[in-house]
PDB file of C-alpha atoms and ligand atoms in Angstrom:
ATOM      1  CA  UNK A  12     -12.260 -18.562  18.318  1.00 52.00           C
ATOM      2  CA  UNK A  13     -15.189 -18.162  15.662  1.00 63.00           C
ATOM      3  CA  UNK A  14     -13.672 -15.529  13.508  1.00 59.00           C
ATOM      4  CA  UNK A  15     -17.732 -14.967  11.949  1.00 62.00           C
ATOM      5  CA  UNK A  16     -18.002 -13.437  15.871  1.00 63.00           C
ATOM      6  CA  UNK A  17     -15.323 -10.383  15.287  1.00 70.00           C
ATOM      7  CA  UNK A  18     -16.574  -8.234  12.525  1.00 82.00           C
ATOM      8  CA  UNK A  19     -13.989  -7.225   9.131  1.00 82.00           C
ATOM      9  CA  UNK A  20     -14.735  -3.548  10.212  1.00 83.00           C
ATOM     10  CA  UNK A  21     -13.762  -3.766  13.887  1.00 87.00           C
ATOM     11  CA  UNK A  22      -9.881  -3.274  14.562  1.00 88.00           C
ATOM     12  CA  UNK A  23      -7.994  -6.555  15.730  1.00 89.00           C
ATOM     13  CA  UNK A  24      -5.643  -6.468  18.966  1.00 88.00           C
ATOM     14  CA  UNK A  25      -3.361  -9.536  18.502  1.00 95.00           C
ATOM     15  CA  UNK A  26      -1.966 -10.941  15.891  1.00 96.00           C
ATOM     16  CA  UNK A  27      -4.151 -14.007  16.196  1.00 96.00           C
ATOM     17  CA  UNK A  28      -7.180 -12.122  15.804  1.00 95.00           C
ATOM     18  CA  UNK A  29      -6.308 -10.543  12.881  1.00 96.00           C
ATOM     19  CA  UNK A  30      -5.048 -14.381  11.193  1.00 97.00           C
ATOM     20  CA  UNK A  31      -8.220 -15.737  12.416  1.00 95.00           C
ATOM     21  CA  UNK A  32     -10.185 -13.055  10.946  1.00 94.00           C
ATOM     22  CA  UNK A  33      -8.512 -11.909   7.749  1.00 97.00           C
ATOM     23  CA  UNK A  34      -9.867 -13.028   4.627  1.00 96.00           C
ATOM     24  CA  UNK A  35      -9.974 -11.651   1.577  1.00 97.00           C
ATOM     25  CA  UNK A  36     -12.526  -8.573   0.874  1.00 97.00           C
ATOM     26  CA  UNK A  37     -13.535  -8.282  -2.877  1.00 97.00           C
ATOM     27  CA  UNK A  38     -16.210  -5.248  -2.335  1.00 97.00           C
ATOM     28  CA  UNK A  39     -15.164  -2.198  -0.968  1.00 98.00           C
ATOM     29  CA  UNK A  40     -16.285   1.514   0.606  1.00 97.00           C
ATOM     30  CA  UNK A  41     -14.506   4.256  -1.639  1.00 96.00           C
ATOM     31  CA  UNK A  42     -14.255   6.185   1.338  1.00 97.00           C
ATOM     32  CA  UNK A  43      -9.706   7.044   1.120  1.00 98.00           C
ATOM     33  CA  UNK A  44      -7.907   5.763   3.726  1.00 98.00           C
ATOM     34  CA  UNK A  45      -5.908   8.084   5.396  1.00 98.00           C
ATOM     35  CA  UNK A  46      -2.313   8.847   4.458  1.00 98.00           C
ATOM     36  CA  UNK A  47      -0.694   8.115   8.538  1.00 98.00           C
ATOM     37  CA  UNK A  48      -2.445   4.647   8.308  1.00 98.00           C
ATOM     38  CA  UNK A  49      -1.242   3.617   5.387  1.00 98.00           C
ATOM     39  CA  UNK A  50       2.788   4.872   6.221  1.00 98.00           C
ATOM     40  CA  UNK A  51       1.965   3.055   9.261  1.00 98.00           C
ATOM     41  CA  UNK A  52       1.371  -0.045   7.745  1.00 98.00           C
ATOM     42  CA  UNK A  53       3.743  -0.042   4.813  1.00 98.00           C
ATOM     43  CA  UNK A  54       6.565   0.718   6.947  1.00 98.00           C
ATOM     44  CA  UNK A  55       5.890  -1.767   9.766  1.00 98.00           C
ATOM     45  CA  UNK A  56       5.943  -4.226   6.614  1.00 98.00           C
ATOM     46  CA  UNK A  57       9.412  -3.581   5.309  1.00 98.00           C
ATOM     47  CA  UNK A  58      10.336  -5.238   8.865  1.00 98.00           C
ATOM     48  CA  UNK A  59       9.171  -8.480   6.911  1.00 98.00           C
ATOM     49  CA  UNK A  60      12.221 -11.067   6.861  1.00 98.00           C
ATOM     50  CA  UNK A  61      13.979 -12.263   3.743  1.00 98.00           C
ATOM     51  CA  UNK A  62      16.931 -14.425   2.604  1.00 98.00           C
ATOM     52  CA  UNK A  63      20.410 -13.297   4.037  1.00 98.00           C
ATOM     53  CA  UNK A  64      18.193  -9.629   4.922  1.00 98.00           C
ATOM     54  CA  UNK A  65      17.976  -9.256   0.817  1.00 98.00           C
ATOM     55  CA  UNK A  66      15.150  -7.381   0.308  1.00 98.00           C
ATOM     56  CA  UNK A  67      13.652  -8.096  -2.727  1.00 98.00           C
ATOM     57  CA  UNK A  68      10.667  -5.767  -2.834  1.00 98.00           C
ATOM     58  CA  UNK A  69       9.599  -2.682  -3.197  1.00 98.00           C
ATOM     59  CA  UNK A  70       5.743  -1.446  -2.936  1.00 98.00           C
ATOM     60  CA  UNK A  71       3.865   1.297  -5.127  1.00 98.00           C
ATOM     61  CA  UNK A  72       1.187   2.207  -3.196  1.00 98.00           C
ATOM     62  CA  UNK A  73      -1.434   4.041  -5.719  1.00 98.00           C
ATOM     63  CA  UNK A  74      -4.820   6.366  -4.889  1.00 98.00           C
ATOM     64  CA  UNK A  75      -6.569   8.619  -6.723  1.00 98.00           C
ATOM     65  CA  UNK A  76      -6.614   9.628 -10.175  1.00 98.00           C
ATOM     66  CA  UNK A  77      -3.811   7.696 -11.284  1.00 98.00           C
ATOM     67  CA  UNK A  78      -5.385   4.971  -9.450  1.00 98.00           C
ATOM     68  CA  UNK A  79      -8.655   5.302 -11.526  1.00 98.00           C
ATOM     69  CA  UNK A  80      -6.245   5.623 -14.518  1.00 98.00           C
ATOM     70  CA  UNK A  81      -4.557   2.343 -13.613  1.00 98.00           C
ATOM     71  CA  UNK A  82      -7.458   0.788 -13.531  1.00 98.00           C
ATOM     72  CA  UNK A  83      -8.997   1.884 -16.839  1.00 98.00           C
ATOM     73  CA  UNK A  84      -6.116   0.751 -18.706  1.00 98.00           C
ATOM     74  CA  UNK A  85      -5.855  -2.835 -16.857  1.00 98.00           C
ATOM     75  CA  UNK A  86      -9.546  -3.024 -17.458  1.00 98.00           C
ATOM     76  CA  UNK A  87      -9.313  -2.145 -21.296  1.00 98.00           C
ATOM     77  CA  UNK A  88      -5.860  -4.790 -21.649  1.00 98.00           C
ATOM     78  CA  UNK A  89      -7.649  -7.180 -19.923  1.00 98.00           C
ATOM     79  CA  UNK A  90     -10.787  -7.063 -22.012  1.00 97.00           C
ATOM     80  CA  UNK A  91      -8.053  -7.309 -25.472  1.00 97.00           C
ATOM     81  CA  UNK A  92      -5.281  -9.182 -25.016  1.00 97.00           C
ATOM     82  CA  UNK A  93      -4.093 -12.298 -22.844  1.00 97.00           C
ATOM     83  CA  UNK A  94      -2.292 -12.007 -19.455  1.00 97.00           C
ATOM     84  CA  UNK A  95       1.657 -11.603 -20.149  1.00 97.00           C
ATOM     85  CA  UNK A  96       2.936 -11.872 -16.505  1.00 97.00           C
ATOM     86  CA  UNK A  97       7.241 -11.756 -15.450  1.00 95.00           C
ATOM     87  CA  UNK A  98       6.344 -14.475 -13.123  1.00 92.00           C
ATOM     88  CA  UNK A  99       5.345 -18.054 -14.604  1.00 90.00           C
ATOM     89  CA  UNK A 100       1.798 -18.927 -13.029  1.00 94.00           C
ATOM     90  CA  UNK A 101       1.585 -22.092 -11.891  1.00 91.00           C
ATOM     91  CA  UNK A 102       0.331 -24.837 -14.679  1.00 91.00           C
ATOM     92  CA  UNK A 103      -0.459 -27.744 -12.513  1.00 94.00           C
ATOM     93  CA  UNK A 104      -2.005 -28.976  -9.245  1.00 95.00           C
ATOM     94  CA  UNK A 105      -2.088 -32.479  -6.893  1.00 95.00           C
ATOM     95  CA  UNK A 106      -5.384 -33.558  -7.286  1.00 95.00           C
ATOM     96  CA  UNK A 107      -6.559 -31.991  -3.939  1.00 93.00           C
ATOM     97  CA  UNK A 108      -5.837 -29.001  -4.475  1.00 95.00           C
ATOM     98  CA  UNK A 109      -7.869 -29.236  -7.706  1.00 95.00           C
ATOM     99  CA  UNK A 110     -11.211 -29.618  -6.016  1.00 94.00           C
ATOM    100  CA  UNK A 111     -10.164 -26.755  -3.259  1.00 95.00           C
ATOM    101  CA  UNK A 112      -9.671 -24.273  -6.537  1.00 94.00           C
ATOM    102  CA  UNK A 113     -12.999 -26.008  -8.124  1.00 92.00           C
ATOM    103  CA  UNK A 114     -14.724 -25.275  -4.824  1.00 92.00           C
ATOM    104  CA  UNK A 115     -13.597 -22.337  -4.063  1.00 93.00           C
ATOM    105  CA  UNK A 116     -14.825 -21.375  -8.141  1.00 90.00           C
ATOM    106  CA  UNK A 117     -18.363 -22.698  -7.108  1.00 90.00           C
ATOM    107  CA  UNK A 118     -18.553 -20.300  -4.035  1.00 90.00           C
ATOM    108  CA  UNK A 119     -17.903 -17.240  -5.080  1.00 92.00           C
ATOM    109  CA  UNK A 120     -19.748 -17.488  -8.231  1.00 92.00           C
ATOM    110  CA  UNK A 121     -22.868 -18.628  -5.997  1.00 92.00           C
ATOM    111  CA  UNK A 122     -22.541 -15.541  -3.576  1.00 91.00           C
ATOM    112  CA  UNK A 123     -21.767 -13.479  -6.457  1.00 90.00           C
ATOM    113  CA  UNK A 124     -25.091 -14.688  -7.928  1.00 91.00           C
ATOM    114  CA  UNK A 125     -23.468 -16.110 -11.155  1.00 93.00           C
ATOM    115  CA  UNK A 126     -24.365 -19.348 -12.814  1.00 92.00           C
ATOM    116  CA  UNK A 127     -20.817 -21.193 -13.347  1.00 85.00           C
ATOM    117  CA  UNK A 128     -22.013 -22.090 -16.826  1.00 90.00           C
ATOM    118  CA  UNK A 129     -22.292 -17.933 -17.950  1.00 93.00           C
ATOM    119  CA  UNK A 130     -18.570 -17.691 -18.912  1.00 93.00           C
ATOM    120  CA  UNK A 131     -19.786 -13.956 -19.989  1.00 94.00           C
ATOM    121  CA  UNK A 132     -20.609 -13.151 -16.289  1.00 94.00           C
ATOM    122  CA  UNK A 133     -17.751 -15.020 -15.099  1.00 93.00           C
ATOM    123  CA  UNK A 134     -15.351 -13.263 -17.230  1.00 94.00           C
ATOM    124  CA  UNK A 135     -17.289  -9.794 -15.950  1.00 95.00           C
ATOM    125  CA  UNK A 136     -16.545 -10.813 -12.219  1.00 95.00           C
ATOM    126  CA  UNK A 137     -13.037 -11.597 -13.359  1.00 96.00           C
ATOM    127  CA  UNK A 138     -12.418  -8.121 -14.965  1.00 98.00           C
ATOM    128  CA  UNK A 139     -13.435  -6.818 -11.408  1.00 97.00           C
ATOM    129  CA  UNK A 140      -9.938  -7.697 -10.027  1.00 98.00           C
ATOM    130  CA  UNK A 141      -8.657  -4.609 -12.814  1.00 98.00           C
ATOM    131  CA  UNK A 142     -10.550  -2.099 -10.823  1.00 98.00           C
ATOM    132  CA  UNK A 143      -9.141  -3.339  -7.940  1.00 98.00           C
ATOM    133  CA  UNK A 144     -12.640  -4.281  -6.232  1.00 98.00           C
ATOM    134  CA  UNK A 145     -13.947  -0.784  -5.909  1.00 98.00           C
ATOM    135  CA  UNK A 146     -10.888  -0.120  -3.592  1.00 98.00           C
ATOM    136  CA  UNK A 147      -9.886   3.049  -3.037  1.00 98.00           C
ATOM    137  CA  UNK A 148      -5.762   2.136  -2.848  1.00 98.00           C
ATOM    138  CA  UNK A 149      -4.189  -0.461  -5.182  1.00 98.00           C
ATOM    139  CA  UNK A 150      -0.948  -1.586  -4.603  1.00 98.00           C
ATOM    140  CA  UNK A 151       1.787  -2.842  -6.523  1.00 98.00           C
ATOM    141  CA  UNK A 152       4.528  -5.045  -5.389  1.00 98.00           C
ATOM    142  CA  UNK A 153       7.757  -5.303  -7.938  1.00 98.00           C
ATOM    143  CA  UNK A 154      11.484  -6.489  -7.610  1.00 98.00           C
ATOM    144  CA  UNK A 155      14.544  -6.376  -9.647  1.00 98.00           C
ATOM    145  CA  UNK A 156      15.823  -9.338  -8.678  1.00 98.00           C
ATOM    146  CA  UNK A 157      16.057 -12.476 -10.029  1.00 96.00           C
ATOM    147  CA  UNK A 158      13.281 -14.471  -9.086  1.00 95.00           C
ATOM    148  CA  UNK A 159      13.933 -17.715  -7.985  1.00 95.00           C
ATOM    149  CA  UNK A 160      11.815 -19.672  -5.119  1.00 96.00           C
ATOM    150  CA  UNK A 161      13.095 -17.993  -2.289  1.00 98.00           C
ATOM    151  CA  UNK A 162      13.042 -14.500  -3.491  1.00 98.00           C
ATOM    152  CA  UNK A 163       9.016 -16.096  -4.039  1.00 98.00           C
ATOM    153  CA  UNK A 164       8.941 -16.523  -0.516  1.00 98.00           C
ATOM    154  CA  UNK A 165      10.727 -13.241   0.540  1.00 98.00           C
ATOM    155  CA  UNK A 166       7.881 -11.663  -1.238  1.00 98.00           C
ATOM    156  CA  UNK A 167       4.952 -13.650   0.305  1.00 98.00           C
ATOM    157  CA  UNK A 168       6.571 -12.926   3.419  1.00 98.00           C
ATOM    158  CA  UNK A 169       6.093  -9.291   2.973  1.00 98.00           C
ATOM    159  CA  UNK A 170       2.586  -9.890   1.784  1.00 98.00           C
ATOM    160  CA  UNK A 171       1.140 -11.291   4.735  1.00 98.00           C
ATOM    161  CA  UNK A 172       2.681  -8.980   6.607  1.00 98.00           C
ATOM    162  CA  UNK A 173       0.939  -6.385   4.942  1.00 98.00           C
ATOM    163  CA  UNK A 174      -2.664  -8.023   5.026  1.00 98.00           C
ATOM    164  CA  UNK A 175      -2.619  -8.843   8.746  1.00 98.00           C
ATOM    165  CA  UNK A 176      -1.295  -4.955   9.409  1.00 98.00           C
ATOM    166  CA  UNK A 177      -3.922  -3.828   7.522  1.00 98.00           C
ATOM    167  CA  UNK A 178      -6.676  -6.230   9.011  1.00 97.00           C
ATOM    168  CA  UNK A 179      -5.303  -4.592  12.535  1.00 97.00           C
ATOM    169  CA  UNK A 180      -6.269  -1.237  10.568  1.00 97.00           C
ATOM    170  CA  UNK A 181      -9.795  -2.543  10.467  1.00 97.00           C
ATOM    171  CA  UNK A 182      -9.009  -2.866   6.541  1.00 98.00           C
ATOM    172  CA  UNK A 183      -9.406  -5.060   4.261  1.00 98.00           C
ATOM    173  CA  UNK A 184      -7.522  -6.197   1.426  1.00 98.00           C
ATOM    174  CA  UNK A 185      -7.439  -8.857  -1.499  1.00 98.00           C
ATOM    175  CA  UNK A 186      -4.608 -10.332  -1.989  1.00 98.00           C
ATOM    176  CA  UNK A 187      -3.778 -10.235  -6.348  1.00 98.00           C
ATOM    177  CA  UNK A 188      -1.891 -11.991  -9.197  1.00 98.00           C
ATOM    178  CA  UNK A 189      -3.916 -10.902 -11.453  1.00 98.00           C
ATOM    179  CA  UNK A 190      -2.291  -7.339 -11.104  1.00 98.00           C
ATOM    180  CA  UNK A 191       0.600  -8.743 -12.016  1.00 98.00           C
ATOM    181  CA  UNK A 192      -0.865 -10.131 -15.673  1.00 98.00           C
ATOM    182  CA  UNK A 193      -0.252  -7.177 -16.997  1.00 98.00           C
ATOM    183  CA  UNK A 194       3.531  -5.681 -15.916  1.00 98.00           C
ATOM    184  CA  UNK A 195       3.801  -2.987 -18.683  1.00 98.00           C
ATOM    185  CA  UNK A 196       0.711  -1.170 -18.387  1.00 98.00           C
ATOM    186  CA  UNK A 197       1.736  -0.697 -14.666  1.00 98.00           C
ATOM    187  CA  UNK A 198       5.346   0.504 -15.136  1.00 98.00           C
ATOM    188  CA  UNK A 199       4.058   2.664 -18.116  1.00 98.00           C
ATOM    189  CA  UNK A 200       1.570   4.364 -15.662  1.00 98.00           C
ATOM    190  CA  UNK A 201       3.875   4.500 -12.645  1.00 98.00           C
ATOM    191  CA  UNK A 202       6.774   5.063 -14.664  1.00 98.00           C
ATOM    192  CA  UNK A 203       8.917   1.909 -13.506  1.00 98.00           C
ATOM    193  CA  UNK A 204      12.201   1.375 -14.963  1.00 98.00           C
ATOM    194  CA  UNK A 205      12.366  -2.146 -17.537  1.00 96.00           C
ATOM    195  CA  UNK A 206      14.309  -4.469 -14.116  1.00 97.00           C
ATOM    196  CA  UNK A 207      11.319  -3.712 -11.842  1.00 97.00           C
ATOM    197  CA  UNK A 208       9.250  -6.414 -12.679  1.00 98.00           C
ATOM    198  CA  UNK A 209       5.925  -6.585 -11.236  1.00 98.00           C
ATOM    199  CA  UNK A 210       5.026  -9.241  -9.632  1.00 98.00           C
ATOM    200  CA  UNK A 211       1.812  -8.963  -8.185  1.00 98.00           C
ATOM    201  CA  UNK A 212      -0.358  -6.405  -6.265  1.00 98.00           C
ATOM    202  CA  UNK A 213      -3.355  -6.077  -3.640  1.00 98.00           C
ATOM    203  CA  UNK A 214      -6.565  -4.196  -3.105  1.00 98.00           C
ATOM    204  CA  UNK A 215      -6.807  -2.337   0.229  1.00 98.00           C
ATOM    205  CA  UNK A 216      -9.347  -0.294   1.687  1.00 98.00           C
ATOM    206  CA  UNK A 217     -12.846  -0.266   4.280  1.00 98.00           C
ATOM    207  CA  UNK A 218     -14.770  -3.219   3.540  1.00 97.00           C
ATOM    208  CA  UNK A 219     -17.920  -2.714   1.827  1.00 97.00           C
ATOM    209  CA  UNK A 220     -20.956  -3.047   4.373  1.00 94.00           C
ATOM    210  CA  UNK A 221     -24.220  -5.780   4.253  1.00 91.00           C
ATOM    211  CA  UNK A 222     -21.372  -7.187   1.292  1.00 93.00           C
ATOM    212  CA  UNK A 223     -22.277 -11.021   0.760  1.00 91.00           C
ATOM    213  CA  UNK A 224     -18.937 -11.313  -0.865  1.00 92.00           C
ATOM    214  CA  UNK A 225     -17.347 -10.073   2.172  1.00 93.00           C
ATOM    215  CA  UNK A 226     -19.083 -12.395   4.396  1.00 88.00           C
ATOM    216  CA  UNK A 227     -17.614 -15.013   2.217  1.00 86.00           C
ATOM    217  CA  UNK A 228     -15.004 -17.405   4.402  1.00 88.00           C
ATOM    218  CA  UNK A 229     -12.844 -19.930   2.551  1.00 93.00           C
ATOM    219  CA  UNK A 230     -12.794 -23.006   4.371  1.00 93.00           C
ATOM    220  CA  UNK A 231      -9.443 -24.919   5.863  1.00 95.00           C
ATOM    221  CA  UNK A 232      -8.226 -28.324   5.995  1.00 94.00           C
ATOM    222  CA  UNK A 233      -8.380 -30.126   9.507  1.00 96.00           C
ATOM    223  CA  UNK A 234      -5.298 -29.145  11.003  1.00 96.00           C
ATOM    224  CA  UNK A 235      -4.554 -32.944  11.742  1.00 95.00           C
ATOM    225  CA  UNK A 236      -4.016 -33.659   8.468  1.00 93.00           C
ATOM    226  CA  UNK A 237      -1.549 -30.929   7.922  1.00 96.00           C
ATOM    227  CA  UNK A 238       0.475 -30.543  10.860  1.00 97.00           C
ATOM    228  CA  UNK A 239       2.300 -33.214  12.595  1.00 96.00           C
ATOM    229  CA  UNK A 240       4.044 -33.300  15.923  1.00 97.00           C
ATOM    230  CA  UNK A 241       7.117 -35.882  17.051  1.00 97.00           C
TER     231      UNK A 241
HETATM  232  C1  FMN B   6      -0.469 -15.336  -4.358  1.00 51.70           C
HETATM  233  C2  FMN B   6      -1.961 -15.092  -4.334  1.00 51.70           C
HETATM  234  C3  FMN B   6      -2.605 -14.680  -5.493  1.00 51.70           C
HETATM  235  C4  FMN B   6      -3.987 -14.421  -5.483  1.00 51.70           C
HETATM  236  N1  FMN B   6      -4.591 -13.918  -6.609  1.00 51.70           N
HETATM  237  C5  FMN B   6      -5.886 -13.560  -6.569  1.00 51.70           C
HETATM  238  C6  FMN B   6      -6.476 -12.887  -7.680  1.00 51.70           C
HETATM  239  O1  FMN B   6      -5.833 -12.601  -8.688  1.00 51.70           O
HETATM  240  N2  FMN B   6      -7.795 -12.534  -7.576  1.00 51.70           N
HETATM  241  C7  FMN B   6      -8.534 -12.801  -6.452  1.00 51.70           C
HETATM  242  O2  FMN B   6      -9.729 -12.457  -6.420  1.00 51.70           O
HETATM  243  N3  FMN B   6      -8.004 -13.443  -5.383  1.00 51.70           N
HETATM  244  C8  FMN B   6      -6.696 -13.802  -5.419  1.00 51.70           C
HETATM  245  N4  FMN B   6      -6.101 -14.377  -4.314  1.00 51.70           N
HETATM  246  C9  FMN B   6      -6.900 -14.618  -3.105  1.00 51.70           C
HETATM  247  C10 FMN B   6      -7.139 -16.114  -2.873  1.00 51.70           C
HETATM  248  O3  FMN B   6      -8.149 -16.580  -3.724  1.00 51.70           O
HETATM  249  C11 FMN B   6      -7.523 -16.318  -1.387  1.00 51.70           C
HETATM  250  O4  FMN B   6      -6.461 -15.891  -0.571  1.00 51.70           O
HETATM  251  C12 FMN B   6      -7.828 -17.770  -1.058  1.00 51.70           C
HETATM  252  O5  FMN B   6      -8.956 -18.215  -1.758  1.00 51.70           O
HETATM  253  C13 FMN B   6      -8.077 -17.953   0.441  1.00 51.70           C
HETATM  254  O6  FMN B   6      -9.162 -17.135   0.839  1.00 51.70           O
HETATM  255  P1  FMN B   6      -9.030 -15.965   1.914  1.00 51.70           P
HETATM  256  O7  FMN B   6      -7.931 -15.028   1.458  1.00 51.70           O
HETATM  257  O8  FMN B   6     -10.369 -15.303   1.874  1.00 51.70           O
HETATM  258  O9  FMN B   6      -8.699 -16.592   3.222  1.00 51.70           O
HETATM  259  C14 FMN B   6      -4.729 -14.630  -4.294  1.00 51.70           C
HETATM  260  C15 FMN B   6      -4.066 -15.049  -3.131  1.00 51.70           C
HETATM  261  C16 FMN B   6      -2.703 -15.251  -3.134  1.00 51.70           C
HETATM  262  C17 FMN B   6      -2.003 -15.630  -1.847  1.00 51.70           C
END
């Protein structure tokens, strides 16, 4: 299936449709999503599987004013200080993955209409991710667990689940470690106790209409270099 043929603001009815169709939506409509949509999707998530049924997460799901208040502050660290995230970022990359991260640099910029070489716009664009897009719902996923590699995967279970429940929605969402850079402006805000760490967090909400950046598709390796029957 071409997933350019479904549209981001039409609902999905499979699962397939909504994998073949998500991707991730950096401009949005303000317009708030209703409450029963997102309890809908939140609490399908928590049916998300993890290690010996652990549980790692849990999800603050933040509109509104305190939303617009989150996002001042982010934007104002952001612009001041350097990232100081619980979880280490990764440092290094095979060589592959390297040009897909180069590319995928190149891209956006060019539908964003920024030259790669203006670090000022770049860094503009960047701060974007602090205001959560123009969404109207950020959300913020935390865990007081230890992390190791399969709490990691626990989480990014959960994740997906919630992207592909909201792309059913007919919403979109971008997918965020950058809202984990800064963990103590978002437990200050939210009032999290010290163990929550945050790890990371997620833009949801309508996806902006006649949005270049939203029309934007990462491309895929050929599946028959990745997957291998016997
Ligand atoms: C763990 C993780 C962290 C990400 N962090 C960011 C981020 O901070 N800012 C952003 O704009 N996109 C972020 N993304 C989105 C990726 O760039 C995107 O998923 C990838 O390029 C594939 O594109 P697609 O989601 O449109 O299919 C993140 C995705 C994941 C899974």
């Amino acid at each position: 299936m071409n997933p350019e043929l479904i549209s981001i603001h039409e609902v999905t009815k499979s699962v397939s449709e909504a994998m073949n169709t998500r991707h991730s939506i950096r401009e949005y409509d303000p317009k708030p999503i209703p409450e029963e949509i997102l309890n809908r999707i939140f609490e399908t998530s928590l049916r998300s599987p993890s290690w010996k049924n652990s549980q790692p997460w849990k999800v603050h799901i933040v509109s509104g004013a305190k939303k617009e208040l989150l996002a001042e502050k982010l934007t104002k660290t952001a612009k001041e200080s350097a990232p100081t995230p619980e979880t280490s970022w990764p440092e290094s990359y095979p060589s592959d993955a390297k040009k897909r991260m180069f590319d995928l640099g190149m891209k956006i910029y060019g539908v964003a209409g920024i030259d790669r070489k203006d670090k000022e716009a770049r860094d503009q664009f960047m701060l974007r991710n602090f205001s959560f897009f123009g969404a109207p719902t950020a959300v913020f996923i935390t865990s007081k667990f230890d992390l190791n590699f399969f709490v990691g995967i626990d989480l990014g279970c959960f994740l997906q689940s919630v992207l592909l429940l909201a792309r059913e929605e007919g919403l979109g969402t971008c997918p965020q470690a950058a809202l984990g850079a800064f963990p103590e402006v978002v437990r200050e805000t939210l009032g999290l106790p010290k163990e929550e760490k945050v790890i990371m967090g997620l833009s949801i909400g309508y996806p902006k209409a006649d949005s270049d950046l939203n029309r934007f598709h990462t491309p895929r390796e050929e599946s028959s270099d990745l997957i291998r029957f016997y």
